[in-house]
Coordinates of C-alpha atoms in Angstrom, one line a residue:
Chain M
M1 CA 29.9 -76.5 34.8
C2 CA 29.3 -79.8 34.6
F3 CA 29.8 -80.2 30.5
T4 CA 33.0 -78.0 31.0
S5 CA 35.3 -81.2 31.1
Q6 CA 33.8 -83.4 28.1
F7 CA 33.0 -80.0 26.4
W8 CA 34.4 -80.5 23.3
Q9 CA 33.1 -84.0 23.0
L10 CA 29.8 -82.8 24.0
T11 CA 29.7 -80.1 21.1
V12 CA 30.4 -82.6 18.5
A13 CA 28.0 -84.9 19.4
G14 CA 25.4 -82.3 19.8
L15 CA 26.2 -80.8 16.5
A16 CA 25.8 -84.1 14.6
I17 CA 22.6 -84.9 16.5
G18 CA 21.2 -81.3 15.4
S19 CA 21.8 -81.4 11.8
L20 CA 19.8 -84.5 11.8
Y21 CA 17.2 -82.8 13.9
A22 CA 17.6 -79.6 11.2
L23 CA 17.1 -81.7 8.4
I24 CA 13.9 -83.2 9.4
A25 CA 12.5 -80.1 11.0
L26 CA 12.8 -78.2 7.7
G27 CA 10.0 -80.8 6.6
Y28 CA 7.9 -79.6 9.3
T29 CA 8.6 -76.0 8.8
L30 CA 8.0 -76.0 5.0
V31 CA 4.9 -77.9 5.0
Y32 CA 3.7 -75.4 7.7
G33 CA 4.6 -72.4 5.5
V34 CA 2.6 -73.3 2.8
L35 CA -0.4 -75.1 4.4
Q36 CA -0.3 -73.7 8.2
L37 CA -0.5 -77.7 9.2
I38 CA 2.0 -79.6 11.1
N39 CA 2.7 -82.7 9.4
F40 CA 2.3 -85.2 12.3
A41 CA 3.0 -88.2 9.8
H42 CA 6.4 -86.8 9.1
S43 CA 8.0 -88.9 11.5
E44 CA 6.9 -91.9 9.3
V45 CA 8.8 -90.2 6.2
F46 CA 12.0 -90.3 8.1
M47 CA 11.2 -94.0 9.2
A48 CA 10.6 -94.7 5.4
G49 CA 14.3 -93.0 4.8
G50 CA 15.9 -95.4 7.1
F51 CA 14.3 -98.2 5.7
G52 CA 14.6 -96.8 1.7
G53 CA 18.7 -96.5 2.7
L54 CA 19.2 -99.4 4.8
F55 CA 17.7 -101.9 1.9
L56 CA 19.9 -100.1 -0.8
V57 CA 23.2 -100.3 1.1
R58 CA 22.3 -103.9 2.0
E59 CA 22.4 -104.8 -1.8
L60 CA 25.6 -102.7 -2.4
V61 CA 27.9 -103.9 0.7
G62 CA 29.5 -107.4 0.9
D63 CA 30.6 -109.6 4.0
T64 CA 33.5 -106.9 4.8
A65 CA 33.4 -103.4 5.1
P66 CA 34.2 -101.8 1.9
G67 CA 35.6 -98.6 3.0
G68 CA 37.7 -95.9 1.0
A69 CA 36.0 -94.8 -2.3
A70 CA 33.5 -97.5 -2.4
A71 CA 32.3 -96.4 1.2
V72 CA 32.1 -92.5 0.0
L73 CA 30.0 -94.0 -3.2
I74 CA 27.4 -96.1 -1.1
T75 CA 26.8 -93.6 1.7
T76 CA 25.9 -91.2 -1.2
A77 CA 23.7 -94.1 -2.7
G78 CA 22.2 -94.5 0.8
I79 CA 21.8 -90.8 1.3
L80 CA 19.7 -91.0 -2.1
G81 CA 17.8 -94.2 -1.2
G82 CA 16.9 -92.9 1.9
A83 CA 15.8 -89.0 0.1
L84 CA 14.0 -91.0 -2.3
A85 CA 11.6 -93.0 -0.1
G86 CA 10.8 -90.4 2.2
A87 CA 9.9 -88.2 -1.1
G88 CA 7.9 -91.4 -2.3
T89 CA 6.1 -91.4 1.3
A90 CA 5.5 -87.5 1.7
F91 CA 4.1 -87.2 -1.8
V92 CA 1.7 -90.4 -1.1
L93 CA 0.8 -88.6 2.2
E94 CA -0.2 -85.2 0.8
R95 CA -2.4 -87.2 -1.9
T96 CA -3.9 -89.4 0.2
A97 CA -4.3 -87.6 3.8
Y98 CA -4.2 -84.0 2.9
R99 CA -5.4 -83.3 -0.6
P100 CA -9.0 -84.6 0.1
L101 CA -9.5 -82.7 3.0
R102 CA -8.2 -79.6 1.2
R103 CA -10.4 -79.8 -1.7
R104 CA -13.4 -80.0 0.8
G105 CA -12.1 -77.3 3.1
A106 CA -12.3 -79.3 6.1
P107 CA -11.4 -78.1 9.6
R108 CA -8.1 -77.6 10.7
L109 CA -8.8 -80.7 13.7
A110 CA -9.6 -82.9 10.2
Y111 CA -5.8 -82.3 8.7
L112 CA -4.5 -83.3 12.5
I113 CA -6.7 -86.6 13.0
S114 CA -5.6 -87.5 9.6
A115 CA -2.2 -86.9 10.0
I116 CA -2.3 -89.0 13.3
G117 CA -4.2 -91.7 11.6
A118 CA -1.4 -91.9 8.5
S119 CA 1.2 -92.2 11.1
L120 CA 0.3 -94.8 12.9
F121 CA -0.7 -96.8 9.9
L122 CA 2.3 -96.6 8.0
Y123 CA 4.7 -97.3 10.9
N124 CA 2.4 -100.3 11.5
L125 CA 2.8 -101.4 8.3
A126 CA 6.8 -100.8 8.1
G127 CA 6.4 -103.0 11.2
K128 CA 4.6 -106.1 9.8
E129 CA 6.3 -105.7 6.5
F130 CA 10.0 -105.2 7.4
G131 CA 9.9 -106.9 11.1
R132 CA 9.8 -105.4 14.3
L133 CA 13.4 -105.9 15.6
A134 CA 15.8 -103.4 14.9
I135 CA 18.4 -103.7 11.8
P136 CA 21.7 -102.3 12.1
M137 CA 23.1 -100.8 8.9
P138 CA 25.7 -103.0 7.5
D139 CA 29.4 -101.6 7.9
I140 CA 30.5 -99.5 5.2
Y141 CA 33.6 -97.9 7.0
T142 CA 36.8 -99.3 8.2
S143 CA 37.6 -96.8 10.3
G144 CA 35.3 -96.0 13.3
T145 CA 37.2 -92.6 14.2
V146 CA 38.3 -89.9 11.8
F147 CA 40.2 -87.6 13.4
H148 CA 40.4 -85.5 16.7
I149 CA 39.8 -81.7 17.2
F150 CA 40.2 -80.1 20.9
G151 CA 40.9 -83.6 22.4
A152 CA 37.7 -85.1 21.1
R153 CA 36.7 -87.6 19.1
V154 CA 35.1 -87.3 16.1
T155 CA 33.6 -90.1 14.1
T156 CA 33.3 -91.1 11.0
N157 CA 29.4 -91.7 11.6
Q158 CA 29.6 -88.1 13.1
L159 CA 31.6 -86.8 10.3
V160 CA 29.5 -88.2 7.5
I161 CA 26.1 -87.1 8.9
A162 CA 27.3 -83.5 9.6
G163 CA 28.9 -83.1 6.2
A164 CA 25.8 -84.5 4.4
A165 CA 23.3 -82.3 6.5
L166 CA 25.3 -79.0 5.8
V167 CA 25.4 -79.7 2.2
M168 CA 21.6 -80.3 2.2
L169 CA 21.1 -77.4 4.3
I170 CA 22.7 -75.1 2.0
A171 CA 21.4 -76.4 -0.7
L172 CA 17.8 -75.8 0.7
D173 CA 18.9 -72.6 1.7
R174 CA 19.7 -71.4 -2.1
L175 CA 16.8 -73.1 -3.2
V176 CA 14.4 -71.2 -1.6
A177 CA 16.0 -68.0 -1.7
K178 CA 17.1 -67.7 -5.2
T179 CA 14.9 -70.4 -7.8
R180 CA 11.7 -69.9 -9.0
L181 CA 10.1 -72.8 -7.2
G182 CA 11.5 -71.1 -3.5
Q183 CA 10.1 -67.7 -4.7
G184 CA 6.8 -69.6 -5.7
I185 CA 6.8 -71.3 -2.1
R186 CA 7.4 -68.4 -0.2
A187 CA 4.9 -66.7 -2.2
V188 CA 2.1 -69.4 -1.0
A189 CA 3.6 -69.2 2.6
Q190 CA 2.4 -65.3 2.5
D191 CA -0.2 -65.2 0.6
A192 CA -1.8 -68.3 -1.4
E193 CA -4.6 -66.7 -2.8
T194 CA -2.4 -63.8 -4.6
A195 CA 0.2 -66.5 -5.5
S196 CA -2.0 -68.0 -7.3
L197 CA -3.3 -64.7 -9.5
M198 CA -0.1 -64.4 -10.1
G199 CA 0.1 -67.6 -12.1
V200 CA 1.3 -69.7 -9.3
D201 CA -0.3 -73.3 -9.5
I202 CA -0.8 -73.7 -5.8
N203 CA -1.2 -77.3 -5.8
K204 CA 1.9 -77.8 -7.5
V205 CA 3.5 -75.3 -5.3
I206 CA 2.6 -77.8 -2.5
T207 CA 3.4 -81.2 -3.5
L208 CA 7.1 -80.1 -4.7
T209 CA 7.2 -78.5 -0.7
F210 CA 6.1 -82.3 0.6
I211 CA 8.6 -83.8 -1.6
I212 CA 11.4 -81.3 -0.9
G213 CA 10.6 -82.2 2.4
G214 CA 10.5 -86.0 2.2
L215 CA 14.1 -85.6 0.6
L216 CA 15.5 -84.2 3.6
G217 CA 13.5 -86.2 5.9
G218 CA 14.3 -89.1 4.1
A219 CA 18.2 -88.6 4.0
A220 CA 18.0 -88.1 7.8
G221 CA 16.4 -91.4 8.5
F222 CA 19.1 -93.1 6.5
L223 CA 22.2 -91.2 8.3
Y224 CA 20.1 -91.6 11.7
G225 CA 20.1 -95.4 10.8
L226 CA 23.8 -95.7 10.7
V227 CA 24.1 -94.7 14.1
F228 CA 21.0 -96.1 16.0
N229 CA 19.6 -98.7 13.6
V230 CA 16.4 -99.0 11.9
Q231 CA 13.2 -100.0 13.3
Y232 CA 9.4 -99.3 12.3
T233 CA 9.3 -97.3 15.4
M234 CA 12.8 -94.9 15.1
G235 CA 10.6 -92.1 13.7
F236 CA 8.7 -91.3 16.7
I237 CA 11.1 -89.7 19.3
P238 CA 13.5 -88.0 16.2
G239 CA 9.9 -86.6 15.1
V240 CA 8.9 -85.2 17.8
K241 CA 12.5 -83.8 18.8
A242 CA 12.9 -82.0 15.1
F243 CA 9.5 -80.5 15.5
T244 CA 10.5 -79.3 19.0
A245 CA 13.3 -77.5 17.1
A246 CA 10.9 -76.1 14.2
V247 CA 8.8 -74.5 17.2
L248 CA 12.5 -73.6 19.1
G249 CA 13.6 -71.6 15.6
G250 CA 10.3 -70.0 14.9
I251 CA 7.7 -72.3 12.9
G252 CA 7.5 -71.6 9.3
N253 CA 11.0 -70.5 9.3
V254 CA 13.4 -71.6 7.4
R255 CA 16.9 -70.8 9.0
G256 CA 15.1 -71.2 12.5
A257 CA 14.3 -74.5 12.0
V258 CA 18.6 -75.1 11.2
L259 CA 19.3 -73.4 14.6
G260 CA 16.7 -74.7 16.4
G261 CA 17.7 -78.3 15.3
L262 CA 21.5 -77.5 16.3
V263 CA 20.6 -75.6 19.5
L264 CA 18.1 -78.3 20.6
G265 CA 21.2 -81.1 19.7
L266 CA 23.6 -78.9 21.9
V267 CA 21.5 -78.5 24.8
E268 CA 20.5 -82.2 25.1
N269 CA 24.0 -83.5 24.7
Y270 CA 25.1 -80.7 27.5
G271 CA 22.0 -81.6 29.7
V272 CA 22.8 -85.5 29.7
A273 CA 26.6 -84.5 31.0
C274 CA 24.8 -82.6 33.9
A275 CA 22.1 -85.0 34.9
S276 CA 22.3 -88.4 33.4
S277 CA 21.5 -89.7 29.9
A278 CA 17.9 -90.7 31.1
Y279 CA 17.1 -87.0 31.0
R280 CA 18.3 -87.0 27.0
D281 CA 14.5 -86.9 25.9
I282 CA 13.2 -85.0 28.7
I283 CA 15.5 -82.1 28.3
A284 CA 13.9 -81.8 24.6
F285 CA 10.5 -82.0 25.4
M286 CA 10.8 -79.7 28.4
I287 CA 12.4 -77.1 26.0
L288 CA 9.1 -77.6 23.9
V289 CA 6.9 -76.9 26.7
L290 CA 9.3 -74.1 27.7
V291 CA 9.1 -72.2 24.3
L292 CA 5.4 -72.6 23.8
L293 CA 4.9 -71.2 27.6
V294 CA 7.8 -68.2 27.0
R295 CA 8.3 -67.3 23.7
P296 CA 5.5 -69.2 21.0
S297 CA 6.9 -67.5 18.0
G298 CA 10.3 -69.4 18.8
I299 CA 14.1 -67.7 18.6
L300 CA 13.6 -66.0 15.1
G301 CA 9.9 -65.3 15.1
E302 CA 7.4 -67.2 12.9
R303 CA 8.4 -65.2 9.7
L304 CA 6.5 -67.1 7.0
G305 CA 8.2 -67.2 3.8
R306 CA 11.2 -65.2 4.7
S307 CA 14.0 -65.6 2.0
A308 CA 17.1 -64.9 4.2
Chain A
M1 CA -17.3 -60.1 -30.2
A2 CA -16.7 -58.7 -26.6
M3 CA -13.2 -59.5 -24.9
L4 CA -15.0 -60.1 -21.9
E5 CA -18.6 -61.8 -21.0
L6 CA -20.4 -62.3 -17.9
Q7 CA -23.4 -64.3 -19.1
D8 CA -26.1 -64.2 -16.4
V9 CA -23.3 -65.1 -13.3
H10 CA -25.0 -65.9 -10.2
V11 CA -22.4 -66.8 -7.3
K12 CA -23.1 -68.0 -3.8
Y13 CA -21.7 -68.0 -0.5
G14 CA -23.3 -70.8 1.1
A15 CA -27.1 -70.3 1.2
V16 CA -26.4 -66.5 0.5
E17 CA -26.4 -65.5 -3.2
A18 CA -23.9 -63.2 -3.9
L19 CA -24.6 -62.6 -7.4
K20 CA -27.9 -62.8 -9.0
G21 CA -27.3 -63.0 -12.6
V22 CA -24.3 -60.6 -13.5
T23 CA -24.7 -60.0 -17.3
L24 CA -21.7 -57.6 -18.4
E25 CA -19.4 -57.0 -21.2
V26 CA -16.0 -55.3 -21.9
N27 CA -14.5 -54.9 -25.4
E28 CA -10.9 -55.0 -26.3
G29 CA -9.7 -51.5 -25.9
E30 CA -12.1 -50.0 -23.2
I31 CA -11.7 -49.1 -19.9
V32 CA -15.5 -50.1 -18.1
T33 CA -16.0 -49.2 -14.5
L34 CA -17.9 -51.2 -12.4
L35 CA -19.7 -49.0 -9.7
G36 CA -21.6 -49.9 -6.4
A37 CA -22.1 -50.0 -2.8
N38 CA -20.5 -51.5 -0.6
G39 CA -21.2 -55.3 -0.1
A40 CA -23.1 -54.7 -4.0
G41 CA -21.0 -57.2 -5.4
K42 CA -18.2 -55.8 -6.9
T43 CA -15.7 -57.6 -5.4
T44 CA -17.2 -60.8 -6.1
T45 CA -17.4 -60.2 -9.7
L46 CA -13.8 -59.6 -10.1
R47 CA -13.1 -62.7 -7.9
T48 CA -15.1 -64.9 -10.1
I49 CA -13.7 -63.8 -13.6
S50 CA -10.3 -64.3 -12.1
G51 CA -11.3 -68.0 -10.9
L52 CA -10.7 -67.7 -7.6
L53 CA -14.8 -68.0 -6.8
R54 CA -16.8 -70.8 -9.0
P55 CA -20.1 -69.5 -10.7
S56 CA -23.1 -71.5 -9.5
A57 CA -24.7 -70.7 -12.6
G58 CA -24.1 -68.5 -15.8
R59 CA -20.7 -68.3 -18.2
I60 CA -17.6 -66.3 -18.6
L61 CA -16.3 -66.0 -21.8
F62 CA -12.8 -64.6 -22.3
E63 CA -12.3 -63.9 -26.2
G64 CA -14.7 -66.2 -26.8
R65 CA -13.2 -68.7 -24.6
P66 CA -15.5 -70.4 -21.3
I67 CA -13.2 -69.3 -18.4
D68 CA -15.6 -69.8 -15.8
Q69 CA -14.3 -73.4 -14.5
M70 CA -10.8 -72.3 -15.0
P71 CA -8.3 -72.2 -12.0
A72 CA -6.7 -68.8 -10.9
H73 CA -3.3 -69.6 -12.3
E74 CA -4.5 -70.5 -15.9
V75 CA -6.9 -67.7 -15.8
L76 CA -3.8 -65.4 -15.6
G77 CA -2.2 -67.5 -18.1
I78 CA -4.7 -66.5 -20.8
G79 CA -3.9 -62.6 -19.9
V80 CA -6.2 -61.9 -17.5
G81 CA -4.5 -59.7 -14.9
H82 CA -6.0 -58.8 -11.4
V83 CA -4.8 -56.3 -8.6
P84 CA -6.9 -57.3 -6.1
E85 CA -8.6 -55.6 -3.4
G86 CA -6.2 -54.4 -0.6
R87 CA -3.3 -54.7 -2.5
R88 CA -2.0 -57.5 -1.4
V89 CA 1.8 -57.1 -2.4
F90 CA 4.0 -60.0 -0.6
P91 CA 4.9 -58.1 2.5
R92 CA 8.4 -60.0 2.8
M93 CA 9.7 -60.0 -0.3
S94 CA 11.5 -57.0 -2.1
V95 CA 9.5 -54.9 -4.5
Q96 CA 11.9 -56.4 -7.3
E97 CA 10.6 -60.2 -6.0
N98 CA 7.0 -58.9 -6.3
L99 CA 7.6 -57.7 -9.5
E100 CA 9.0 -61.0 -10.7
M101 CA 6.4 -63.1 -9.2
G102 CA 4.0 -61.1 -11.3
A103 CA 5.8 -62.7 -14.5
Y104 CA 6.3 -66.3 -12.8
Q105 CA 4.3 -68.1 -15.9
R106 CA 6.5 -66.1 -18.1
K107 CA 9.8 -67.8 -19.5
G108 CA 12.9 -65.5 -19.7
G109 CA 13.2 -62.3 -20.7
N110 CA 11.2 -59.7 -18.1
K111 CA 13.7 -56.9 -18.9
E112 CA 11.5 -55.1 -20.7
V113 CA 8.3 -55.2 -19.2
M114 CA 9.9 -54.1 -15.7
Q115 CA 12.0 -51.7 -17.9
R116 CA 8.3 -50.4 -18.8
V117 CA 6.8 -50.7 -14.7
F118 CA 9.7 -48.3 -13.3
E119 CA 8.8 -46.0 -16.2
L120 CA 5.0 -45.8 -15.5
F121 CA 6.5 -45.8 -11.6
P122 CA 9.6 -44.5 -10.7
V123 CA 9.1 -44.7 -7.3
L124 CA 9.5 -48.7 -7.3
S125 CA 12.7 -48.6 -9.5
E126 CA 14.0 -46.5 -6.1
R127 CA 12.9 -48.6 -3.9
K128 CA 13.9 -52.4 -6.0
S129 CA 15.2 -53.7 -2.6
Q130 CA 12.8 -52.8 -0.3
E131 CA 10.2 -55.1 1.2
G132 CA 7.1 -54.8 0.0
G133 CA 5.5 -54.7 3.6
T134 CA 7.4 -51.3 4.5
L135 CA 6.0 -49.4 1.3
S136 CA 3.8 -46.7 1.8
G137 CA -0.2 -47.3 1.1
G138 CA 0.1 -45.3 -2.4
E139 CA 3.4 -47.2 -3.3
Q140 CA 1.9 -50.7 -2.3
Q141 CA -0.4 -50.0 -4.9
M142 CA 1.6 -48.8 -7.6
L143 CA 3.8 -52.3 -6.9
A144 CA 0.1 -53.9 -7.0
I145 CA -0.5 -52.7 -10.3
G146 CA 3.2 -52.5 -11.5
R147 CA 3.0 -56.6 -10.1
A148 CA -0.2 -57.3 -12.3
L149 CA 1.4 -55.9 -15.5
M150 CA 4.3 -57.9 -15.5
S151 CA 2.5 -60.8 -16.6
R152 CA 1.7 -58.5 -19.7
P153 CA -2.3 -59.0 -19.3
R154 CA -4.8 -58.2 -22.6
L155 CA -7.0 -57.6 -19.7
I156 CA -6.8 -56.0 -16.5
L157 CA -8.5 -56.1 -13.4
L158 CA -8.2 -53.1 -10.8
D159 CA -10.0 -53.6 -7.4
E160 CA -10.7 -50.5 -5.7
P161 CA -7.0 -48.8 -6.5
S162 CA -8.1 -45.3 -4.8
M163 CA -8.7 -47.3 -1.2
G164 CA -7.5 -45.8 1.5
L165 CA -5.3 -42.9 -0.4
A166 CA -4.9 -39.3 -0.4
P167 CA -6.5 -37.3 -3.1
L168 CA -2.9 -36.7 -4.9
I169 CA -2.1 -40.3 -4.9
V170 CA -5.3 -41.3 -6.3
A171 CA -5.1 -38.9 -9.0
K172 CA -1.8 -40.3 -9.9
I173 CA -3.1 -43.7 -9.7
F174 CA -5.9 -42.7 -12.3
E175 CA -3.2 -41.3 -14.8
I176 CA -1.5 -44.6 -14.8
I177 CA -4.6 -46.3 -15.2
A178 CA -5.1 -44.3 -18.7
E179 CA -1.7 -44.7 -19.7
I180 CA -2.1 -48.6 -19.0
N181 CA -5.0 -48.5 -21.3
D182 CA -3.3 -46.1 -23.9
D183 CA -0.5 -49.1 -23.9
G184 CA -3.5 -51.4 -25.3
T185 CA -4.6 -53.0 -22.3
T186 CA -8.1 -53.2 -21.8
V187 CA -9.6 -52.6 -18.2
L188 CA -12.2 -53.4 -16.2
L189 CA -12.2 -50.9 -12.8
V190 CA -14.2 -51.4 -9.6
E191 CA -14.5 -48.4 -7.6
Q192 CA -16.6 -46.8 -5.0
N193 CA -14.9 -43.4 -6.1
A194 CA -17.4 -42.9 -8.7
A195 CA -16.8 -39.6 -9.9
Q196 CA -13.2 -40.3 -10.8
A197 CA -14.1 -43.6 -12.2
L198 CA -16.8 -42.5 -14.5
K199 CA -14.7 -39.7 -16.0
L200 CA -12.0 -41.9 -16.8
A201 CA -13.8 -44.8 -17.9
G202 CA -15.6 -45.3 -21.4
R203 CA -18.8 -47.2 -19.8
G204 CA -20.3 -48.1 -16.3
Y205 CA -22.3 -50.5 -14.8
V206 CA -24.0 -49.9 -11.4
L207 CA -24.2 -53.0 -9.3
E208 CA -27.1 -53.1 -6.3
T209 CA -27.2 -56.4 -4.3
G210 CA -25.6 -58.8 -6.7
S211 CA -27.6 -57.5 -9.6
I212 CA -26.6 -55.3 -12.8
V213 CA -29.2 -52.3 -12.3
M214 CA -28.0 -49.4 -14.8
S215 CA -25.1 -49.7 -17.6
D216 CA -24.6 -46.4 -20.1
D217 CA -21.6 -44.4 -21.6
A218 CA -19.9 -43.1 -18.1
A219 CA -20.9 -39.6 -19.5
T220 CA -24.5 -40.5 -18.9
L221 CA -24.1 -42.2 -15.9
L222 CA -22.2 -39.6 -14.5
S223 CA -25.3 -36.9 -15.4
D224 CA -27.7 -39.6 -14.4
D225 CA -29.8 -38.2 -11.3
R226 CA -29.9 -41.0 -9.3
V227 CA -25.9 -42.1 -10.1
R228 CA -25.4 -38.7 -8.5
A229 CA -27.6 -38.7 -5.3
A230 CA -26.5 -42.8 -4.7
Y231 CA -22.9 -42.7 -5.7
L232 CA -21.4 -39.2 -5.8
G233 CA -23.0 -37.9 -2.6
E234 CA -24.7 -35.1 -4.5
D235 CA -28.0 -33.8 -2.8
I236 CA -30.1 -33.2 -5.7
G237 CA -32.6 -30.9 -4.3
A238 CA -30.2 -28.5 -3.5
A239 CA -28.8 -28.0 -6.7

């Protein structure tokens, strides 16, 4: 096979980018779960996280890369900064772009238009305020490579991305399966009206769902910025790919989103080795079209509100 | 003062008026049944009480407090439980989780209530970890009632608990409704199964196309010719 010679190298890269897709995809899938709505402005939540993390890290990093324990702290701060910026953006989005429509019982199409409008507004606002050029993240780590596995080089960035994503994915999975809020989210996803008869404040659950999706998406924005720079348009491609990942795994299905993200990351990297890197984005969207044609419910199926 | 009072309640679906001035009351400790044909407005009445629908006119008081503008989760919070039509158990939650959902607003200690629910419905205890969607119709109805009891309601609204169930199961469910009432919970029961509902209830109301057309003691309604003809399916002429 065309990718066997670099198999491990491609796998490492695929898992790293795939775990980012997974983090973003969870934002789509959680919101879809409670509202049956694709939040197409989620890519801007991700972008806001990129800028939030960048600005915070710029304050913390001096002229030289700090390395060591300081690097760990700064990375954590960057993730938190990105997560908070993402959560704030998601919160405002829900209040301004969706809740007024919900109160009026607007048709589905209105939400889609509102989402696209909000997305255009947000990224143009970011472009105007923060400039339109790509901004690199300051160097945080002194060494680019951490270790080798099966002859494949694992970069510091890849390790940070995969490690942070893993922690957040496990935390989210436990939150949905085990906590009272998680149970409320699942109840709203399965039957919102009955959930309200059980005493669940649906509006509160929806707000918190947007915030959780925003935390994950915003953190992903910062992590993405470590490798690919931060720019006002940075949300678009990862956003659509994460949406693909969510559909691939089964929209509304939390574990499906994670699986879809990882599969997409891997396939994309193997595919690049077989064709050329120019095909990277084409592969992702071919997968989207194929899934929609062949198995629209995704790999794990559309099991809304499923706990495990 | 009645526990629950509906005063001239009107409800509209768009231009259609589903309730045209319903007035009824339920006193503490009673079992009251609301009878009527399909589309008479029975379910609409219950949904309006529990805050899923807003009346366009009229007032609803629970223990003297107006509740007609309250969202559903607050109505539950002040002591009104609702077992919805069609049971509506959460299909992909375990029996245990479904019951926990009933106690969503209660802080801590549900053990005692859950113990009582398992006493009433031993089958739920056996199926604790089974998903709600995999239960039989009768078991789902038991789960729906048990779930509503988890919030320790003072008034419970039951919407057609006998729907689609075998006669033996229906008898069992009605027995348990009596037991719940003995525990001190007031019951407002909507039923198509008029004969059985009137045997259980103390009083009844008859709803026809959005208006209350009759209200009396259950025994009186049970022997009323019009009720017998319309809701008990009896042919009066032949008797």
